[in-house]
Amino acid sequence: MAFSEKRENNGAAEDSNHSRLIKLREFDDTKLGVKGLVDAAVAKVPEIFRISNNNKHQLPSDLDHSSSGSVHPNTTAAAAAVRREIVGGIRGSCEEWGFFQVVNHGIPEGILDEMIQGVRRFHELDPEIKKRYYTRDLISGFFLVSNFDLYRSAAASWRDTMGCVAAPDLPPPEQLPDATRDILIEYSKQVKRLSKTILELLSEALGLEPNRLNQLGCGAGQLLLGHYYPACPEPEVTIGVTDHTDASFITILLQDQIGGLQVLHRNKWVDVQPRKGALVVNLGDLLQLVSNDKFISVSHRVVPKRIGPRISVACFLRPLIHKGDTDSPPVYGPIPELLSEENPPVYVEADVREFMRIHSSRGLDEPSPLQHFRV
């Protein structure tokens, strides 16, 4: 009897998985994403987006944890003192929180606002125009996709994403949509400049020479994503994006004023309150690896809301890996200057191509690739 019941249970699970796969494919084949569901005026969140009771949203605390001040170094004594203060603040934030907010970063507020609007314009284009860009090939040119891990996650996220590789080079201008072309080119130029400065400050916060992380190629490759979180009819039963860490060295995030971003701190979800003109910097798995756990990669998520859309723009700083490249891929391990007898390496060297393969083959809510490279 026990064997018979087990076989029946397995059969029911297989039927359920098959039914879910059909629903996922039907959703994906529309090429309309979550925006298409909202345009169709759905009153209930479809089953493929519903999270389990164990993952229902916890009530967060509030947080406005930021690092302010100019990030442009100069040679005056006063500026040097300010820089030391900024570096100290960043060090504390990276060790305790895994993220910080930056103001006075040099990107004009008008460019930030226009980038948000550019992302919104694209996602609100005529559906037939957007369908041309919908793909699961995230390497070649500009793309639109809903849920990178659609077929691997326990529940789909209430989010659509446009994007492209931004460094070393953007796609040719003619491959970018009219709705966002000009601002995408300008914003990516601004973020490339800022990313070098942030990596310098992070190097100093680790006690290294300012150019160390840049020399390692930590910002040589950049992926720029524009996320669109539509208003949700039942925000309590789904998630904007599930709990995860980023595989990057760092992520530079621009968000609008809707809110919804949360970070996990001491086992509690904490709201990151939007701050006009600020950029959020969160640390990724690769920076935790090369810092030998001195800096932490922060778990974060986005909770959906009845109001929207929420718009955010994420720039992921990562190693430069060309698709199909036959050269030896970059290998990263703990930075030697950070190691000693008292602080031995806690990670083996990681082939970045393998690291990214592990990251992309799992659901976002599954454990970080870091665990595969621990000593």
mmCIF file of C-alpha atoms in Angstrom:
data_model
loop_
_atom_site.group_PDB
_atom_site.id
_atom_site.type_symbol
_atom_site.label_atom_id
_atom_site.label_comp_id
_atom_site.label_asym_id
_atom_site.label_seq_id
_atom_site.Cartn_x
_atom_site.Cartn_y
_atom_site.Cartn_z
ATOM 1 C CA MET A 1 0.000 0.000 0.000
ATOM 2 C CA ALA A 2 2.794 2.418 0.907
ATOM 3 C CA PHE A 3 4.521 1.793 -2.436
ATOM 4 C CA SER A 4 1.253 2.319 -4.304
ATOM 5 C CA GLU A 5 0.593 5.616 -2.516
ATOM 6 C CA LYS A 6 4.131 6.826 -3.241
ATOM 7 C CA ARG A 7 3.743 5.982 -6.942
ATOM 8 C CA GLU A 8 0.412 7.826 -7.050
ATOM 9 C CA ASN A 9 1.966 10.878 -5.357
ATOM 10 C CA ASN A 10 4.866 10.877 -7.819
ATOM 11 C CA GLY A 11 2.436 10.650 -10.697
ATOM 12 C CA ALA A 12 0.427 13.584 -9.370
ATOM 13 C CA ALA A 13 3.602 15.668 -8.985
ATOM 14 C CA GLU A 14 4.651 14.884 -12.556
ATOM 15 C CA ASP A 15 1.209 15.904 -13.845
ATOM 16 C CA SER A 16 1.402 19.134 -11.864
ATOM 17 C CA ASN A 17 4.890 19.924 -13.194
ATOM 18 C CA HIS A 18 3.778 19.210 -16.763
ATOM 19 C CA SER A 19 0.731 21.444 -16.362
ATOM 20 C CA ARG A 20 2.908 24.236 -14.974
ATOM 21 C CA LEU A 21 5.377 23.904 -17.844
ATOM 22 C CA ILE A 22 2.535 24.278 -20.348
ATOM 23 C CA LYS A 23 1.346 27.442 -18.587
ATOM 24 C CA LEU A 24 4.878 28.867 -18.531
ATOM 25 C CA ARG A 25 5.298 28.264 -22.249
ATOM 26 C CA GLU A 26 1.917 29.797 -23.011
ATOM 27 C CA PHE A 27 2.908 32.916 -21.074
ATOM 28 C CA ASP A 28 6.359 33.079 -22.654
ATOM 29 C CA ASP A 29 5.019 32.578 -26.175
ATOM 30 C CA THR A 30 2.841 35.689 -25.935
ATOM 31 C CA LYS A 31 6.053 37.768 -25.811
ATOM 32 C CA LEU A 32 4.000 40.325 -23.898
ATOM 33 C CA GLY A 33 5.368 39.690 -20.412
ATOM 34 C CA VAL A 34 3.698 40.773 -17.207
ATOM 35 C CA LYS A 35 2.782 44.064 -18.889
ATOM 36 C CA GLY A 36 0.560 42.037 -21.233
ATOM 37 C CA LEU A 37 -1.328 40.567 -18.271
ATOM 38 C CA VAL A 38 -1.916 44.026 -16.817
ATOM 39 C CA ASP A 39 -3.029 45.349 -20.211
ATOM 40 C CA ALA A 40 -5.539 42.478 -20.297
ATOM 41 C CA ALA A 41 -6.867 43.727 -16.933
ATOM 42 C CA VAL A 42 -6.299 40.495 -15.006
ATOM 43 C CA ALA A 43 -7.976 40.718 -11.593
ATOM 44 C CA LYS A 44 -6.147 37.717 -10.106
ATOM 45 C CA VAL A 45 -2.460 36.857 -10.216
ATOM 46 C CA PRO A 46 -1.995 33.744 -12.412
ATOM 47 C CA GLU A 47 -0.919 30.543 -10.712
ATOM 48 C CA ILE A 48 2.615 30.548 -12.170
ATOM 49 C CA PHE A 49 3.361 33.778 -10.237
ATOM 50 C CA ARG A 50 1.985 32.675 -6.867
ATOM 51 C CA ILE A 51 4.545 32.098 -4.128
ATOM 52 C CA SER A 52 4.220 29.495 -1.377
ATOM 53 C CA ASN A 53 2.989 30.414 2.093
ATOM 54 C CA ASN A 54 6.541 29.959 3.416
ATOM 55 C CA ASN A 55 7.736 32.797 1.202
ATOM 56 C CA LYS A 56 4.987 35.328 1.938
ATOM 57 C CA HIS A 57 6.263 38.836 2.569
ATOM 58 C CA GLN A 58 7.505 39.659 6.046
ATOM 59 C CA LEU A 59 6.948 43.133 7.424
ATOM 60 C CA PRO A 60 10.203 45.074 6.983
ATOM 61 C CA SER A 61 11.966 47.699 9.018
ATOM 62 C CA ASP A 62 12.752 51.050 7.389
ATOM 63 C CA LEU A 63 16.229 51.971 6.251
ATOM 64 C CA ASP A 64 17.870 54.936 4.594
ATOM 65 C CA HIS A 65 21.497 53.851 4.801
ATOM 66 C CA SER A 66 23.560 56.021 2.472
ATOM 67 C CA SER A 67 27.062 57.148 1.746
ATOM 68 C CA SER A 68 27.067 60.803 0.749
ATOM 69 C CA GLY A 69 29.679 63.243 -0.484
ATOM 70 C CA SER A 70 31.510 63.719 -3.747
ATOM 71 C CA VAL A 71 33.120 60.614 -5.156
ATOM 72 C CA HIS A 72 35.565 62.613 -7.297
ATOM 73 C CA PRO A 73 39.013 62.679 -5.644
ATOM 74 C CA ASN A 74 41.281 65.690 -5.801
ATOM 75 C CA THR A 75 44.565 66.633 -4.246
ATOM 76 C CA THR A 76 43.645 69.255 -1.642
ATOM 77 C CA ALA A 77 44.080 68.388 2.013
ATOM 78 C CA ALA A 78 40.403 69.088 2.716
ATOM 79 C CA ALA A 79 39.343 66.827 -0.127
ATOM 80 C CA ALA A 80 41.686 64.098 1.128
ATOM 81 C CA ALA A 81 40.022 64.262 4.551
ATOM 82 C CA VAL A 82 36.559 64.020 2.967
ATOM 83 C CA ARG A 83 37.713 61.078 0.866
ATOM 84 C CA ARG A 84 38.998 59.244 3.955
ATOM 85 C CA GLU A 85 35.617 59.797 5.593
ATOM 86 C CA ILE A 86 33.790 58.471 2.527
ATOM 87 C CA VAL A 87 36.062 55.434 2.308
ATOM 88 C CA GLY A 88 35.487 54.708 6.003
ATOM 89 C CA GLY A 89 31.716 54.948 5.524
ATOM 90 C CA ILE A 90 31.837 52.644 2.527
ATOM 91 C CA ARG A 91 33.989 50.138 4.446
ATOM 92 C CA GLY A 92 31.480 49.976 7.301
ATOM 93 C CA SER A 93 28.530 49.658 4.919
ATOM 94 C CA CYS A 94 30.202 46.886 2.902
ATOM 95 C CA GLU A 95 31.145 44.864 5.966
ATOM 96 C CA GLU A 96 27.799 45.279 7.743
ATOM 97 C CA TRP A 97 25.187 45.712 5.013
ATOM 98 C CA GLY A 98 26.658 44.786 1.639
ATOM 99 C CA PHE A 99 25.286 47.944 0.058
ATOM 100 C CA PHE A 100 25.267 51.750 0.277
ATOM 101 C CA GLN A 101 23.686 54.743 -1.451
ATOM 102 C CA VAL A 102 25.718 57.368 -3.281
ATOM 103 C CA VAL A 103 24.863 61.041 -3.826
ATOM 104 C CA ASN A 104 26.966 63.839 -5.373
ATOM 105 C CA HIS A 105 28.119 61.248 -7.880
ATOM 106 C CA GLY A 106 28.378 63.621 -10.822
ATOM 107 C CA ILE A 107 25.526 62.268 -12.976
ATOM 108 C CA PRO A 108 23.031 65.105 -13.511
ATOM 109 C CA GLU A 109 19.593 64.468 -12.063
ATOM 110 C CA GLY A 110 18.057 65.240 -15.455
ATOM 111 C CA ILE A 111 19.899 62.263 -16.968
ATOM 112 C CA LEU A 112 18.720 59.997 -14.157
ATOM 113 C CA ASP A 113 15.115 61.106 -14.655
ATOM 114 C CA GLU A 114 15.310 60.696 -18.427
ATOM 115 C CA MET A 115 16.771 57.198 -18.054
ATOM 116 C CA ILE A 116 13.802 56.194 -15.892
ATOM 117 C CA GLN A 117 11.436 57.683 -18.468
ATOM 118 C CA GLY A 118 13.280 55.977 -21.334
ATOM 119 C CA VAL A 119 12.796 52.566 -19.723
ATOM 120 C CA ARG A 120 9.118 53.325 -19.163
ATOM 121 C CA ARG A 121 8.652 54.517 -22.752
ATOM 122 C CA PHE A 122 10.081 51.285 -24.112
ATOM 123 C CA HIS A 123 7.998 48.994 -21.894
ATOM 124 C CA GLU A 124 4.847 50.941 -22.788
ATOM 125 C CA LEU A 125 5.403 50.774 -26.559
ATOM 126 C CA ASP A 126 2.880 49.109 -28.834
ATOM 127 C CA PRO A 127 3.079 45.359 -28.064
ATOM 128 C CA GLU A 128 3.792 44.470 -31.689
ATOM 129 C CA ILE A 129 6.902 46.680 -31.633
ATOM 130 C CA LYS A 130 8.155 45.188 -28.367
ATOM 131 C CA LYS A 131 7.698 41.623 -29.609
ATOM 132 C CA ARG A 132 10.539 42.184 -32.084
ATOM 133 C CA TYR A 133 12.969 42.411 -29.175
ATOM 134 C CA TYR A 134 11.609 39.546 -27.043
ATOM 135 C CA THR A 135 14.173 36.761 -26.701
ATOM 136 C CA ARG A 136 15.970 34.503 -24.227
ATOM 137 C CA ASP A 137 19.306 35.171 -25.932
ATOM 138 C CA LEU A 138 20.685 37.806 -23.563
ATOM 139 C CA ILE A 139 24.061 38.200 -25.262
ATOM 140 C CA SER A 140 23.349 39.393 -28.776
ATOM 141 C CA GLY A 141 22.133 42.972 -29.008
ATOM 142 C CA PHE A 142 19.200 44.629 -27.277
ATOM 143 C CA PHE A 143 16.593 42.347 -25.689
ATOM 144 C CA LEU A 144 13.267 42.190 -23.869
ATOM 145 C CA VAL A 145 12.452 39.270 -21.580
ATOM 146 C CA SER A 146 10.160 38.415 -18.704
ATOM 147 C CA ASN A 147 11.882 36.422 -15.951
ATOM 148 C CA PHE A 148 15.408 35.246 -16.805
ATOM 149 C CA ASP A 149 14.771 32.102 -14.738
ATOM 150 C CA LEU A 150 11.160 31.550 -15.834
ATOM 151 C CA TYR A 151 11.601 27.794 -16.336
ATOM 152 C CA ARG A 152 13.796 27.252 -13.261
ATOM 153 C CA SER A 153 12.193 29.250 -10.454
ATOM 154 C CA ALA A 154 9.509 28.017 -8.061
ATOM 155 C CA ALA A 155 7.343 31.031 -8.958
ATOM 156 C CA ALA A 156 7.624 33.634 -11.699
ATOM 157 C CA SER A 157 8.347 37.234 -10.690
ATOM 158 C CA TRP A 158 6.022 40.173 -11.438
ATOM 159 C CA ARG A 159 8.604 41.910 -13.657
ATOM 160 C CA ASP A 160 9.688 42.486 -17.267
ATOM 161 C CA THR A 161 13.203 43.495 -18.306
ATOM 162 C CA MET A 162 14.849 45.227 -21.272
ATOM 163 C CA GLY A 163 18.606 45.378 -21.591
ATOM 164 C CA CYS A 164 21.876 44.982 -23.419
ATOM 165 C CA VAL A 165 25.593 44.639 -22.817
ATOM 166 C CA ALA A 166 26.935 48.142 -22.085
ATOM 167 C CA ALA A 167 30.686 47.518 -21.789
ATOM 168 C CA PRO A 168 33.059 47.281 -23.368
ATOM 169 C CA ASP A 169 30.603 48.546 -26.004
ATOM 170 C CA LEU A 170 26.886 49.034 -26.482
ATOM 171 C CA PRO A 171 25.208 47.438 -29.514
ATOM 172 C CA PRO A 172 25.287 49.619 -32.655
ATOM 173 C CA PRO A 173 22.846 52.562 -32.341
ATOM 174 C CA GLU A 174 20.636 51.206 -35.124
ATOM 175 C CA GLN A 175 19.962 48.093 -33.011
ATOM 176 C CA LEU A 176 18.644 50.152 -30.087
ATOM 177 C CA PRO A 177 14.938 51.103 -29.984
ATOM 178 C CA ASP A 178 14.076 54.726 -30.723
ATOM 179 C CA ALA A 179 12.243 55.052 -27.396
ATOM 180 C CA THR A 180 15.409 54.680 -25.353
ATOM 181 C CA ARG A 181 18.403 54.933 -27.716
ATOM 182 C CA ASP A 182 19.758 58.402 -26.919
ATOM 183 C CA ILE A 183 19.418 58.190 -23.148
ATOM 184 C CA LEU A 184 20.762 54.626 -23.065
ATOM 185 C CA ILE A 185 23.918 55.780 -24.830
ATOM 186 C CA GLU A 186 24.354 58.796 -22.541
ATOM 187 C CA TYR A 187 23.516 56.996 -19.285
ATOM 188 C CA SER A 188 25.866 54.091 -20.018
ATOM 189 C CA LYS A 189 28.661 56.588 -20.693
ATOM 190 C CA GLN A 190 28.022 58.268 -17.346
ATOM 191 C CA VAL A 191 27.870 54.978 -15.429
ATOM 192 C CA LYS A 192 31.140 53.751 -16.964
ATOM 193 C CA ARG A 193 32.872 56.843 -15.611
ATOM 194 C CA LEU A 194 31.251 56.520 -12.194
ATOM 195 C CA SER A 195 31.978 52.790 -11.940
ATOM 196 C CA LYS A 196 35.728 53.410 -12.135
ATOM 197 C CA THR A 197 35.522 55.851 -9.231
ATOM 198 C CA ILE A 198 33.387 53.513 -7.106
ATOM 199 C CA LEU A 199 35.838 50.656 -7.716
ATOM 200 C CA GLU A 200 38.683 52.952 -6.626
ATOM 201 C CA LEU A 201 36.852 53.764 -3.386
ATOM 202 C CA LEU A 202 36.094 50.087 -2.775
ATOM 203 C CA SER A 203 39.772 49.253 -3.338
ATOM 204 C CA GLU A 204 40.772 51.813 -0.714
ATOM 205 C CA ALA A 205 38.081 50.507 1.640
ATOM 206 C CA LEU A 206 39.744 47.080 1.370
ATOM 207 C CA GLY A 207 43.123 48.633 2.185
ATOM 208 C CA LEU A 208 44.391 48.207 -1.382
ATOM 209 C CA GLU A 209 45.895 50.604 -3.901
ATOM 210 C CA PRO A 210 43.095 52.715 -5.458
ATOM 211 C CA ASN A 211 43.385 51.166 -8.919
ATOM 212 C CA ARG A 212 43.560 47.519 -7.770
ATOM 213 C CA LEU A 213 39.986 46.449 -8.598
ATOM 214 C CA ASN A 214 40.048 48.301 -11.901
ATOM 215 C CA GLN A 215 43.314 46.542 -12.788
ATOM 216 C CA LEU A 216 41.631 43.203 -12.056
ATOM 217 C CA GLY A 217 38.995 44.020 -14.695
ATOM 218 C CA CYS A 218 36.137 44.177 -12.210
ATOM 219 C CA GLY A 219 34.278 46.670 -14.385
ATOM 220 C CA ALA A 220 35.505 45.589 -17.821
ATOM 221 C CA GLY A 221 32.166 44.004 -18.670
ATOM 222 C CA GLN A 222 28.869 45.717 -17.899
ATOM 223 C CA LEU A 223 25.285 44.579 -18.367
ATOM 224 C CA LEU A 224 22.581 47.272 -18.288
ATOM 225 C CA LEU A 225 18.995 46.238 -17.465
ATOM 226 C CA GLY A 226 15.815 48.312 -17.320
ATOM 227 C CA HIS A 227 13.229 46.650 -15.067
ATOM 228 C CA TYR A 228 9.492 47.313 -15.253
ATOM 229 C CA TYR A 229 7.312 46.203 -12.317
ATOM 230 C CA PRO A 230 3.632 46.764 -13.249
ATOM 231 C CA ALA A 231 1.000 47.526 -10.637
ATOM 232 C CA CYS A 232 -0.141 44.213 -9.144
ATOM 233 C CA PRO A 233 -3.777 43.293 -8.344
ATOM 234 C CA GLU A 234 -2.687 40.930 -5.523
ATOM 235 C CA PRO A 235 0.758 42.007 -4.311
ATOM 236 C CA GLU A 236 0.546 39.787 -1.225
ATOM 237 C CA VAL A 237 0.596 36.537 -3.259
ATOM 238 C CA THR A 238 3.566 37.155 -5.574
ATOM 239 C CA ILE A 239 6.979 38.814 -5.686
ATOM 240 C CA GLY A 240 8.531 41.549 -7.852
ATOM 241 C CA VAL A 241 11.813 39.685 -7.884
ATOM 242 C CA THR A 242 12.662 36.868 -5.511
ATOM 243 C CA ASP A 243 15.361 36.851 -2.824
ATOM 244 C CA HIS A 244 18.776 36.594 -4.485
ATOM 245 C CA THR A 245 22.354 37.839 -4.603
ATOM 246 C CA ASP A 246 23.997 39.212 -7.745
ATOM 247 C CA ALA A 247 26.813 37.317 -9.455
ATOM 248 C CA SER A 248 28.543 40.595 -10.345
ATOM 249 C CA PHE A 249 31.334 42.440 -8.534
ATOM 250 C CA ILE A 250 28.932 45.308 -7.840
ATOM 251 C CA THR A 251 25.585 46.508 -9.147
ATOM 252 C CA ILE A 252 24.829 50.213 -9.566
ATOM 253 C CA LEU A 253 21.075 50.729 -9.306
ATOM 254 C CA LEU A 254 18.913 53.687 -10.257
ATOM 255 C CA GLN A 255 15.339 53.449 -8.946
ATOM 256 C CA ASP A 256 12.267 55.654 -9.114
ATOM 257 C CA GLN A 257 10.346 56.821 -6.054
ATOM 258 C CA ILE A 258 7.786 53.972 -5.852
ATOM 259 C CA GLY A 259 9.853 51.831 -3.476
ATOM 260 C CA GLY A 260 9.794 48.078 -2.954
ATOM 261 C CA LEU A 261 13.511 47.214 -2.818
ATOM 262 C CA GLN A 262 14.470 45.333 0.348
ATOM 263 C CA VAL A 263 17.760 43.933 1.670
ATOM 264 C CA LEU A 264 18.214 41.095 4.127
ATOM 265 C CA HIS A 265 19.992 42.256 7.281
ATOM 266 C CA ARG A 266 20.368 40.019 10.325
ATOM 267 C CA ASN A 267 17.564 37.777 9.030
ATOM 268 C CA LYS A 268 15.115 40.664 8.648
ATOM 269 C CA TRP A 269 13.911 42.321 5.464
ATOM 270 C CA VAL A 270 14.689 46.021 5.465
ATOM 271 C CA ASP A 271 13.184 48.622 3.118
ATOM 272 C CA VAL A 272 15.637 50.699 1.097
ATOM 273 C CA GLN A 273 13.807 53.994 0.898
ATOM 274 C CA PRO A 274 14.260 55.735 -2.481
ATOM 275 C CA ARG A 275 16.299 58.913 -2.286
ATOM 276 C CA LYS A 276 15.919 61.422 -5.102
ATOM 277 C CA GLY A 277 19.130 61.672 -7.145
ATOM 278 C CA ALA A 278 20.846 58.807 -5.300
ATOM 279 C CA LEU A 279 22.196 55.573 -6.723
ATOM 280 C CA VAL A 280 22.211 52.312 -4.795
ATOM 281 C CA VAL A 281 25.400 50.234 -4.904
ATOM 282 C CA ASN A 282 25.078 46.629 -3.820
ATOM 283 C CA LEU A 283 27.908 44.143 -3.620
ATOM 284 C CA GLY A 284 27.852 40.921 -5.608
ATOM 285 C CA ASP A 285 29.210 37.424 -5.161
ATOM 286 C CA LEU A 286 32.448 38.027 -7.071
ATOM 287 C CA LEU A 287 33.435 40.914 -4.801
ATOM 288 C CA GLN A 288 32.751 38.759 -1.753
ATOM 289 C CA LEU A 289 35.027 36.117 -3.298
ATOM 290 C CA VAL A 290 37.979 38.389 -4.142
ATOM 291 C CA SER A 291 37.677 40.177 -0.773
ATOM 292 C CA ASN A 292 37.824 36.781 0.982
ATOM 293 C CA ASP A 293 34.531 37.480 2.808
ATOM 294 C CA LYS A 294 35.701 40.877 4.114
ATOM 295 C CA PHE A 295 32.838 42.439 2.125
ATOM 296 C CA ILE A 296 29.512 40.634 1.836
ATOM 297 C CA SER A 297 27.210 40.029 -1.103
ATOM 298 C CA VAL A 298 23.780 41.187 0.004
ATOM 299 C CA SER A 299 20.552 39.225 -0.453
ATOM 300 C CA HIS A 300 17.828 41.482 -1.799
ATOM 301 C CA ARG A 301 14.384 41.350 -3.368
ATOM 302 C CA VAL A 302 11.582 43.579 -4.651
ATOM 303 C CA VAL A 303 8.045 43.367 -3.294
ATOM 304 C CA PRO A 304 5.231 44.294 -5.700
ATOM 305 C CA LYS A 305 2.689 47.044 -5.052
ATOM 306 C CA ARG A 306 -0.812 47.954 -6.126
ATOM 307 C CA ILE A 307 0.583 51.180 -7.552
ATOM 308 C CA GLY A 308 2.986 51.321 -10.423
ATOM 309 C CA PRO A 309 4.806 50.780 -12.572
ATOM 310 C CA ARG A 310 8.003 50.753 -10.558
ATOM 311 C CA ILE A 311 11.047 51.410 -12.752
ATOM 312 C CA SER A 312 14.663 50.599 -11.965
ATOM 313 C CA VAL A 313 17.878 50.494 -13.986
ATOM 314 C CA ALA A 314 20.635 48.108 -12.907
ATOM 315 C CA CYS A 315 24.207 48.130 -14.204
ATOM 316 C CA PHE A 316 26.097 44.948 -13.338
ATOM 317 C CA LEU A 317 29.908 45.228 -13.244
ATOM 318 C CA ARG A 318 31.411 41.879 -14.158
ATOM 319 C CA PRO A 319 34.411 40.331 -15.920
ATOM 320 C CA LEU A 320 34.699 40.628 -19.668
ATOM 321 C CA ILE A 321 33.763 37.302 -21.269
ATOM 322 C CA HIS A 322 33.064 37.099 -24.992
ATOM 323 C CA LYS A 323 30.500 34.610 -26.232
ATOM 324 C CA GLY A 324 32.354 31.765 -27.916
ATOM 325 C CA ASP A 325 35.726 33.126 -26.836
ATOM 326 C CA THR A 326 38.336 30.350 -27.068
ATOM 327 C CA ASP A 327 40.883 32.184 -24.928
ATOM 328 C CA SER A 328 41.359 31.145 -21.329
ATOM 329 C CA PRO A 329 38.583 32.775 -19.284
ATOM 330 C CA PRO A 330 39.459 35.076 -16.371
ATOM 331 C CA VAL A 331 40.150 33.336 -13.068
ATOM 332 C CA TYR A 332 39.461 35.092 -9.768
ATOM 333 C CA GLY A 333 40.402 34.143 -6.239
ATOM 334 C CA PRO A 334 40.965 36.031 -2.989
ATOM 335 C CA ILE A 335 43.291 38.998 -3.609
ATOM 336 C CA PRO A 336 46.768 38.015 -2.288
ATOM 337 C CA GLU A 337 47.304 41.311 -0.434
ATOM 338 C CA LEU A 338 44.284 40.487 1.758
ATOM 339 C CA LEU A 339 45.617 37.091 2.852
ATOM 340 C CA SER A 340 47.833 36.128 5.788
ATOM 341 C CA GLU A 341 48.346 33.292 8.241
ATOM 342 C CA GLU A 342 45.576 34.794 10.336
ATOM 343 C CA ASN A 343 43.370 35.307 7.265
ATOM 344 C CA PRO A 344 43.835 32.307 4.950
ATOM 345 C CA PRO A 345 41.843 31.984 1.720
ATOM 346 C CA VAL A 346 38.271 30.764 2.173
ATOM 347 C CA TYR A 347 37.734 30.309 -1.578
ATOM 348 C CA VAL A 348 39.590 28.457 -4.316
ATOM 349 C CA GLU A 349 40.189 30.262 -7.589
ATOM 350 C CA ALA A 350 37.057 30.445 -9.738
ATOM 351 C CA ASP A 351 36.949 30.149 -13.509
ATOM 352 C CA VAL A 352 34.560 33.009 -14.250
ATOM 353 C CA ARG A 353 32.929 31.210 -17.153
ATOM 354 C CA GLU A 354 32.099 28.292 -14.851
ATOM 355 C CA PHE A 355 30.992 30.696 -12.111
ATOM 356 C CA MET A 356 28.554 32.409 -14.484
ATOM 357 C CA ARG A 357 27.364 29.071 -15.867
ATOM 358 C CA ILE A 358 26.397 27.934 -12.370
ATOM 359 C CA HIS A 359 24.689 31.258 -11.739
ATOM 360 C CA SER A 360 22.634 31.169 -14.935
ATOM 361 C CA SER A 361 21.642 27.496 -14.615
ATOM 362 C CA ARG A 362 19.772 27.978 -11.333
ATOM 363 C CA GLY A 363 16.698 29.804 -10.173
ATOM 364 C CA LEU A 364 17.387 33.212 -8.639
ATOM 365 C CA ASP A 365 16.082 31.944 -5.296
ATOM 366 C CA GLU A 366 18.569 29.055 -5.177
ATOM 367 C CA PRO A 367 21.892 29.229 -3.267
ATOM 368 C CA SER A 368 24.673 31.465 -4.568
ATOM 369 C CA PRO A 369 27.446 29.980 -6.763
ATOM 370 C CA LEU A 370 29.882 30.970 -3.999
ATOM 371 C CA GLN A 371 29.235 27.740 -2.138
ATOM 372 C CA HIS A 372 30.812 25.770 -5.005
ATOM 373 C CA PHE A 373 34.155 27.552 -4.556
ATOM 374 C CA ARG A 374 34.588 27.494 -0.779
ATOM 375 C CA VAL A 375 37.718 25.801 0.520
#
